[in-house]
Amino acid sequence: MADTSDTTPSVENIDDIIHGRLRLGVMAYLSAVNPASFPELVRKTGTTHGNLSTHLSKLENAGYIRQEKGYSGKRPQTLVYMTDAGRTAWVNYLDAMKELLQH
Amino acid sequence: MTEDKQNKQLLDDLDFAATLAKDGASTPLLGGRIGLMWGILLFFTFIMQWAILSRTLPLPPASLAFLWIGFATIGGLGSMILGRNISKIDGANTVANRVEQRIWMLFGLMMFSLFVGIVFNIAFFGGTVALFGFMVAVGFAGQGLAYGIIAHISQMKWLQINAYISFIPSTICFIFYNDILVYLIGGFTSLITIVLPSLICMKIERQNG
């Protein structure tokens, strides 16, 4: 009997938590600069504070990033860290993308 | 959404992500201004030390204590202020920049631990002030090591060359460690091995916006 199951990778196999355009951008930037400040991420991604905050919450709820509120001198500052789980998810995401694009 | 549209969107998103990742990874070394400050400070302090010990400047040897206290105070405060400014620059937390910050902090700690040991040796175990010349030689060797690691992490070949060059004054200073000439050599080689690479780092930083 022939195997009829489809093993071709598809877009649906990609981690949805990472694969929003903005979240993907944040993860990519944090893979090179870790931690990054909240204003730095706003500047780099070209989005608004509110939009970034919403997407960071999604990544944080998944355990991919961690936000640390503190002070830089007298000014409040939020630093965004990629967690170990986030790094693993990022590497898995890249592997999945590679597999998808190879087909 | 059709598969074609999905793929186009996917490639567009990946391009966006790749641009951001490259942007972060290409952040230059940001410690140039701190290096420049320490290099200039070292140059003046070493030259002053030589001038006082050789009696070129008519100041008592006790003034050396004030000279080095001033050096440590200005350097420490300057590093703190400049370091705070650097932390506000985008990309300040790349691996290369974090390694750079850490390694120079540890280098400072190494020099301080040597200084404390030498002071105790002189005070209680009959050591001579020539031991401070030994510190100059060790400093250049440590500097070569620090620059070498930073150059390797940041993949900057010219900085790697500077790391190797730093070992030359270390050898020369060791040869002259018990002679006041060691401070004159230390002063001028600080210009070549600290001030010059720091200026190059600052130039690269400016070119990268």
CSV table of C-alpha atoms in Angstrom, one decimal:
chain,number,residue,atom,x,y,z
A,1,MET,CA,0.0,0.0,0.0
A,2,ALA,CA,1.4,3.3,-1.0
A,3,ASP,CA,2.1,5.9,1.6
A,4,THR,CA,-0.3,8.8,0.9
A,5,SER,CA,0.7,11.1,3.8
A,6,ASP,CA,2.0,14.4,2.7
A,7,THR,CA,5.4,15.2,4.2
A,8,THR,CA,6.0,18.4,2.3
A,9,PRO,CA,6.7,21.2,4.7
A,10,SER,CA,4.2,24.0,4.5
A,11,VAL,CA,3.7,27.5,5.9
A,12,GLU,CA,1.3,26.1,8.5
A,13,ASN,CA,4.2,24.2,10.1
A,14,ILE,CA,5.9,27.5,11.0
A,15,ASP,CA,5.8,28.7,14.6
A,16,ASP,CA,3.0,31.3,14.5
A,17,ILE,CA,4.2,33.0,17.7
A,18,ILE,CA,7.4,34.1,16.0
A,19,HIS,CA,6.0,34.4,12.5
A,20,GLY,CA,4.3,37.7,12.7
A,21,ARG,CA,6.3,40.2,10.7
A,22,LEU,CA,7.0,42.4,13.7
A,23,ARG,CA,7.7,39.5,16.1
A,24,LEU,CA,10.0,37.9,13.5
A,25,GLY,CA,11.9,41.2,13.3
A,26,VAL,CA,12.1,41.5,17.0
A,27,MET,CA,13.5,37.9,17.3
A,28,ALA,CA,15.9,38.5,14.5
A,29,TYR,CA,17.3,41.7,16.1
A,30,LEU,CA,17.5,40.1,19.6
A,31,SER,CA,19.4,37.2,18.1
A,32,ALA,CA,22.2,39.8,17.4
A,33,VAL,CA,21.7,42.4,20.1
A,34,ASN,CA,20.6,40.9,23.5
A,35,PRO,CA,19.3,42.7,25.4
A,36,ALA,CA,17.8,45.6,23.4
A,37,SER,CA,16.0,48.5,25.0
A,38,PHE,CA,12.3,49.1,24.1
A,39,PRO,CA,13.0,52.5,22.3
A,40,GLU,CA,15.8,50.8,20.4
A,41,LEU,CA,13.3,48.1,19.1
A,42,VAL,CA,10.8,50.8,18.2
A,43,ARG,CA,13.4,52.6,16.2
A,44,LYS,CA,14.7,49.5,14.5
A,45,THR,CA,11.3,48.0,13.6
A,46,GLY,CA,9.8,51.3,12.7
A,47,THR,CA,6.6,50.5,14.6
A,48,THR,CA,4.6,52.3,17.3
A,49,HIS,CA,5.1,51.9,21.0
A,50,GLY,CA,1.6,50.4,21.4
A,51,ASN,CA,2.0,47.9,18.5
A,52,LEU,CA,5.4,46.8,19.7
A,53,SER,CA,4.1,46.4,23.3
A,54,THR,CA,1.3,44.1,22.0
A,55,HIS,CA,3.7,41.9,20.1
A,56,LEU,CA,6.3,41.8,22.9
A,57,SER,CA,3.5,40.5,25.2
A,58,LYS,CA,2.8,37.6,22.8
A,59,LEU,CA,6.5,36.7,22.7
A,60,GLU,CA,6.7,37.1,26.5
A,61,ASN,CA,3.7,34.9,27.1
A,62,ALA,CA,5.3,32.2,25.0
A,63,GLY,CA,8.4,32.5,27.2
A,64,TYR,CA,10.5,33.6,24.2
A,65,ILE,CA,11.5,37.0,25.6
A,66,ARG,CA,11.7,38.6,29.0
A,67,GLN,CA,11.1,42.3,29.7
A,68,GLU,CA,13.0,43.9,32.6
A,69,LYS,CA,11.9,47.3,33.8
A,70,GLY,CA,14.6,49.4,35.4
A,71,TYR,CA,16.3,52.7,35.2
A,72,SER,CA,19.0,54.2,33.1
A,73,GLY,CA,20.3,57.0,35.3
A,74,LYS,CA,17.0,58.7,36.5
A,75,ARG,CA,15.0,57.7,33.4
A,76,PRO,CA,12.9,54.5,33.4
A,77,GLN,CA,14.1,51.9,30.9
A,78,THR,CA,12.7,48.6,29.7
A,79,LEU,CA,15.2,46.0,28.5
A,80,VAL,CA,14.0,43.1,26.3
A,81,TYR,CA,16.0,39.9,26.6
A,82,MET,CA,15.7,36.8,24.4
A,83,THR,CA,15.4,33.8,26.7
A,84,ASP,CA,17.0,30.4,26.2
A,85,ALA,CA,13.6,29.1,25.2
A,86,GLY,CA,13.3,31.9,22.7
A,87,ARG,CA,16.7,31.1,21.3
A,88,THR,CA,15.7,27.5,20.8
A,89,ALA,CA,12.4,28.5,19.2
A,90,TRP,CA,14.3,30.9,17.0
A,91,VAL,CA,16.7,28.2,15.8
A,92,ASN,CA,13.8,25.8,15.3
A,93,TYR,CA,12.0,28.4,13.3
A,94,LEU,CA,14.9,29.0,11.1
A,95,ASP,CA,15.3,25.2,10.5
A,96,ALA,CA,11.6,25.0,9.6
A,97,MET,CA,11.9,27.9,7.2
A,98,LYS,CA,15.0,26.4,5.6
A,99,GLU,CA,13.2,23.1,5.2
A,100,LEU,CA,10.2,24.9,3.7
A,101,LEU,CA,12.2,26.9,1.2
A,102,GLN,CA,14.2,23.8,0.1
A,103,HIS,CA,11.0,22.2,-1.2
B,1,MET,CA,-4.5,33.7,0.6
B,2,THR,CA,-3.1,31.9,-2.4
B,3,GLU,CA,0.2,30.0,-2.0
B,4,ASP,CA,2.0,32.5,-4.3
B,5,LYS,CA,0.8,35.4,-2.1
B,6,GLN,CA,1.8,33.5,1.0
B,7,ASN,CA,5.3,32.8,-0.3
B,8,LYS,CA,5.8,36.4,-1.4
B,9,GLN,CA,4.7,37.6,2.0
B,10,LEU,CA,7.0,35.1,3.7
B,11,LEU,CA,10.0,36.2,1.6
B,12,ASP,CA,9.2,39.8,2.4
B,13,ASP,CA,9.0,39.1,6.1
B,14,LEU,CA,12.2,37.1,6.0
B,15,ASP,CA,13.9,40.0,4.2
B,16,PHE,CA,12.7,42.4,6.9
B,17,ALA,CA,14.1,40.0,9.6
B,18,ALA,CA,17.4,39.6,7.8
B,19,THR,CA,17.8,43.3,7.5
B,20,LEU,CA,17.2,43.8,11.3
B,21,ALA,CA,19.6,40.9,12.2
B,22,LYS,CA,22.3,42.3,10.0
B,23,ASP,CA,21.8,45.8,11.3
B,24,GLY,CA,22.3,44.5,14.9
B,25,ALA,CA,25.2,42.3,14.1
B,26,SER,CA,27.0,45.0,12.2
B,27,THR,CA,27.1,47.4,15.1
B,28,PRO,CA,30.8,48.5,15.4
B,29,LEU,CA,32.8,48.4,18.6
B,30,LEU,CA,31.6,51.3,20.7
B,31,GLY,CA,34.4,51.5,23.3
B,32,GLY,CA,36.7,53.7,21.2
B,33,ARG,CA,36.1,56.9,23.2
B,34,ILE,CA,36.8,55.1,26.5
B,35,GLY,CA,40.1,53.7,25.0
B,36,LEU,CA,41.0,57.2,23.8
B,37,MET,CA,40.5,58.7,27.2
B,38,TRP,CA,42.6,56.0,28.9
B,39,GLY,CA,45.3,56.2,26.2
B,40,ILE,CA,45.7,60.0,26.6
B,41,LEU,CA,45.6,59.7,30.4
B,42,LEU,CA,48.2,57.0,30.4
B,43,PHE,CA,50.4,59.0,28.0
B,44,PHE,CA,50.4,62.1,30.2
B,45,THR,CA,50.7,60.1,33.5
B,46,PHE,CA,53.7,58.0,32.3
B,47,ILE,CA,55.4,61.1,30.9
B,48,MET,CA,54.8,63.0,34.1
B,49,GLN,CA,56.1,60.0,36.1
B,50,TRP,CA,59.3,59.9,34.0
B,51,ALA,CA,59.7,63.7,34.2
B,52,ILE,CA,59.4,63.6,38.0
B,53,LEU,CA,61.7,60.7,38.6
B,54,SER,CA,64.3,62.0,36.2
B,55,ARG,CA,64.0,65.4,37.9
B,56,THR,CA,63.2,67.0,34.6
B,57,LEU,CA,60.2,68.4,36.5
B,58,PRO,CA,61.3,69.8,40.0
B,59,LEU,CA,58.6,68.0,41.9
B,60,PRO,CA,59.1,65.7,45.0
B,61,PRO,CA,58.7,62.0,44.4
B,62,ALA,CA,55.7,62.1,46.8
B,63,SER,CA,53.8,63.9,44.1
B,64,LEU,CA,53.6,60.6,42.2
B,65,ALA,CA,51.0,59.5,44.6
B,66,PHE,CA,48.8,62.4,43.7
B,67,LEU,CA,49.5,61.8,40.0
B,68,TRP,CA,48.2,58.3,40.1
B,69,ILE,CA,45.3,59.1,42.4
B,70,GLY,CA,44.3,61.7,39.8
B,71,PHE,CA,44.8,59.2,37.0
B,72,ALA,CA,42.5,56.6,38.7
B,73,THR,CA,39.9,59.2,39.7
B,74,ILE,CA,39.6,60.8,36.2
B,75,GLY,CA,39.8,57.5,34.5
B,76,GLY,CA,37.2,55.9,36.7
B,77,LEU,CA,34.7,58.8,36.5
B,78,GLY,CA,35.3,59.2,32.7
B,79,SER,CA,34.7,55.5,32.1
B,80,MET,CA,31.5,55.7,34.1
B,81,ILE,CA,30.2,58.7,32.2
B,82,LEU,CA,31.2,57.5,28.8
B,83,GLY,CA,30.0,54.0,29.5
B,84,ARG,CA,26.6,55.3,30.4
B,85,ASN,CA,26.4,57.2,27.1
B,86,ILE,CA,27.5,54.1,25.2
B,87,SER,CA,24.8,52.0,26.8
B,88,LYS,CA,22.2,54.3,25.1
B,89,ILE,CA,23.5,53.6,21.6
B,90,ASP,CA,21.6,51.2,19.5
B,91,GLY,CA,23.4,47.8,19.3
B,92,ALA,CA,25.4,48.4,22.5
B,93,ASN,CA,24.6,44.9,23.6
B,94,THR,CA,26.0,42.9,20.7
B,95,VAL,CA,28.3,40.0,21.7
B,96,ALA,CA,31.4,41.9,20.6
B,97,ASN,CA,30.4,45.0,22.6
B,98,ARG,CA,29.5,43.0,25.7
B,99,VAL,CA,32.8,41.2,25.5
B,100,GLU,CA,34.7,44.5,25.0
B,101,GLN,CA,33.0,46.0,28.1
B,102,ARG,CA,33.7,43.0,30.2
B,103,ILE,CA,37.3,42.3,29.2
B,104,TRP,CA,38.4,45.9,29.9
B,105,MET,CA,36.6,45.8,33.3
B,106,LEU,CA,38.5,42.7,34.1
B,107,PHE,CA,41.8,44.2,32.8
B,108,GLY,CA,41.3,47.1,35.2
B,109,LEU,CA,40.7,44.7,38.0
B,110,MET,CA,43.9,42.8,37.1
B,111,MET,CA,45.9,46.0,37.2
B,112,PHE,CA,44.4,47.1,40.5
B,113,SER,CA,45.1,43.7,42.1
B,114,LEU,CA,48.8,44.0,40.9
B,115,PHE,CA,49.0,47.5,42.3
B,116,VAL,CA,47.7,46.4,45.7
B,117,GLY,CA,50.1,43.5,45.8
B,118,ILE,CA,53.0,45.7,44.9
B,119,VAL,CA,52.1,48.3,47.5
B,120,PHE,CA,52.0,45.6,50.2
B,121,ASN,CA,55.2,44.1,49.0
B,122,ILE,CA,57.0,47.5,49.2
B,123,ALA,CA,55.5,48.3,52.6
B,124,PHE,CA,56.1,45.0,54.4
B,125,PHE,CA,58.5,42.8,52.4
B,126,GLY,CA,61.3,45.0,51.2
B,127,GLY,CA,60.1,45.4,47.6
B,128,THR,CA,61.3,48.4,45.6
B,129,VAL,CA,59.4,51.0,43.6
B,130,ALA,CA,61.0,49.3,40.5
B,131,LEU,CA,58.1,46.8,40.8
B,132,PHE,CA,55.8,49.5,39.4
B,133,GLY,CA,57.8,49.2,36.2
B,134,PHE,CA,57.0,45.5,36.2
B,135,MET,CA,53.3,46.6,36.2
B,136,VAL,CA,53.8,48.6,33.0
B,137,ALA,CA,55.2,45.5,31.2
B,138,VAL,CA,52.3,43.3,32.5
B,139,GLY,CA,49.8,46.0,31.5
B,140,PHE,CA,50.9,45.9,27.9
B,141,ALA,CA,50.8,42.1,27.8
B,142,GLY,CA,47.3,42.1,29.3
B,143,GLN,CA,46.3,44.8,26.8
B,144,GLY,CA,47.5,42.6,23.9
B,145,LEU,CA,45.5,39.7,25.3
B,146,ALA,CA,42.4,41.9,25.7
B,147,TYR,CA,42.7,43.4,22.2
B,148,GLY,CA,43.3,39.9,20.7
B,149,ILE,CA,40.1,38.5,22.2
B,150,ILE,CA,38.0,41.5,21.1
B,151,ALA,CA,39.5,41.4,17.6
B,152,HIS,CA,38.7,37.7,17.4
B,153,ILE,CA,35.1,38.1,18.5
B,154,SER,CA,34.5,41.2,16.3
B,155,GLN,CA,36.5,39.7,13.4
B,156,MET,CA,38.7,42.8,13.0
B,157,LYS,CA,42.0,41.9,11.5
B,158,TRP,CA,43.6,45.3,12.0
B,159,LEU,CA,42.8,45.1,15.7
B,160,GLN,CA,44.4,41.6,15.9
B,161,ILE,CA,47.6,43.2,14.5
B,162,ASN,CA,47.4,45.8,17.2
B,163,ALA,CA,47.1,43.0,19.8
B,164,TYR,CA,50.3,41.5,18.6
B,165,ILE,CA,52.0,44.9,18.5
B,166,SER,CA,51.1,45.4,22.1
B,167,PHE,CA,53.3,42.5,23.1
B,168,ILE,CA,56.4,44.3,21.8
B,169,PRO,CA,56.3,47.1,24.4
B,170,SER,CA,55.6,44.5,27.0
B,171,THR,CA,58.9,42.8,26.2
B,172,ILE,CA,60.7,46.2,26.0
B,173,CYS,CA,59.2,47.4,29.2
B,174,PHE,CA,60.2,44.2,31.0
B,175,ILE,CA,63.8,44.7,29.8
B,176,PHE,CA,63.8,48.2,31.3
B,177,TYR,CA,61.4,47.5,34.2
B,178,ASN,CA,63.9,48.7,36.9
B,179,ASP,CA,64.8,51.8,35.0
B,180,ILE,CA,62.8,55.0,34.8
B,181,LEU,CA,63.0,54.8,31.1
B,182,VAL,CA,60.2,52.3,31.3
B,183,TYR,CA,57.7,55.1,31.9
B,184,LEU,CA,58.9,57.1,28.8
B,185,ILE,CA,58.6,53.9,26.7
B,186,GLY,CA,55.1,53.2,28.2
B,187,GLY,CA,53.9,56.8,27.5
B,188,PHE,CA,54.8,56.8,23.8
B,189,THR,CA,53.7,53.3,23.1
B,190,SER,CA,50.4,54.1,24.7
B,191,LEU,CA,49.9,56.5,21.9
B,192,ILE,CA,50.6,53.8,19.3
B,193,THR,CA,48.8,50.9,20.9
B,194,ILE,CA,45.9,52.6,22.7
B,195,VAL,CA,45.2,56.0,21.3
B,196,LEU,CA,45.6,55.1,17.6
B,197,PRO,CA,43.3,52.0,17.6
B,198,SER,CA,40.8,53.9,19.7
B,199,LEU,CA,40.7,56.7,17.1
B,200,ILE,CA,40.2,54.1,14.3
B,201,CYS,CA,37.3,52.5,16.3
B,202,MET,CA,35.7,55.9,16.7
B,203,LYS,CA,36.1,56.6,12.9
B,204,ILE,CA,34.5,53.2,12.1
B,205,GLU,CA,31.7,54.0,14.5
B,206,ARG,CA,31.1,57.4,12.8
B,207,GLN,CA,31.1,55.8,9.4
B,208,ASN,CA,28.4,53.4,10.6
B,209,GLY,CA,26.2,56.3,11.7
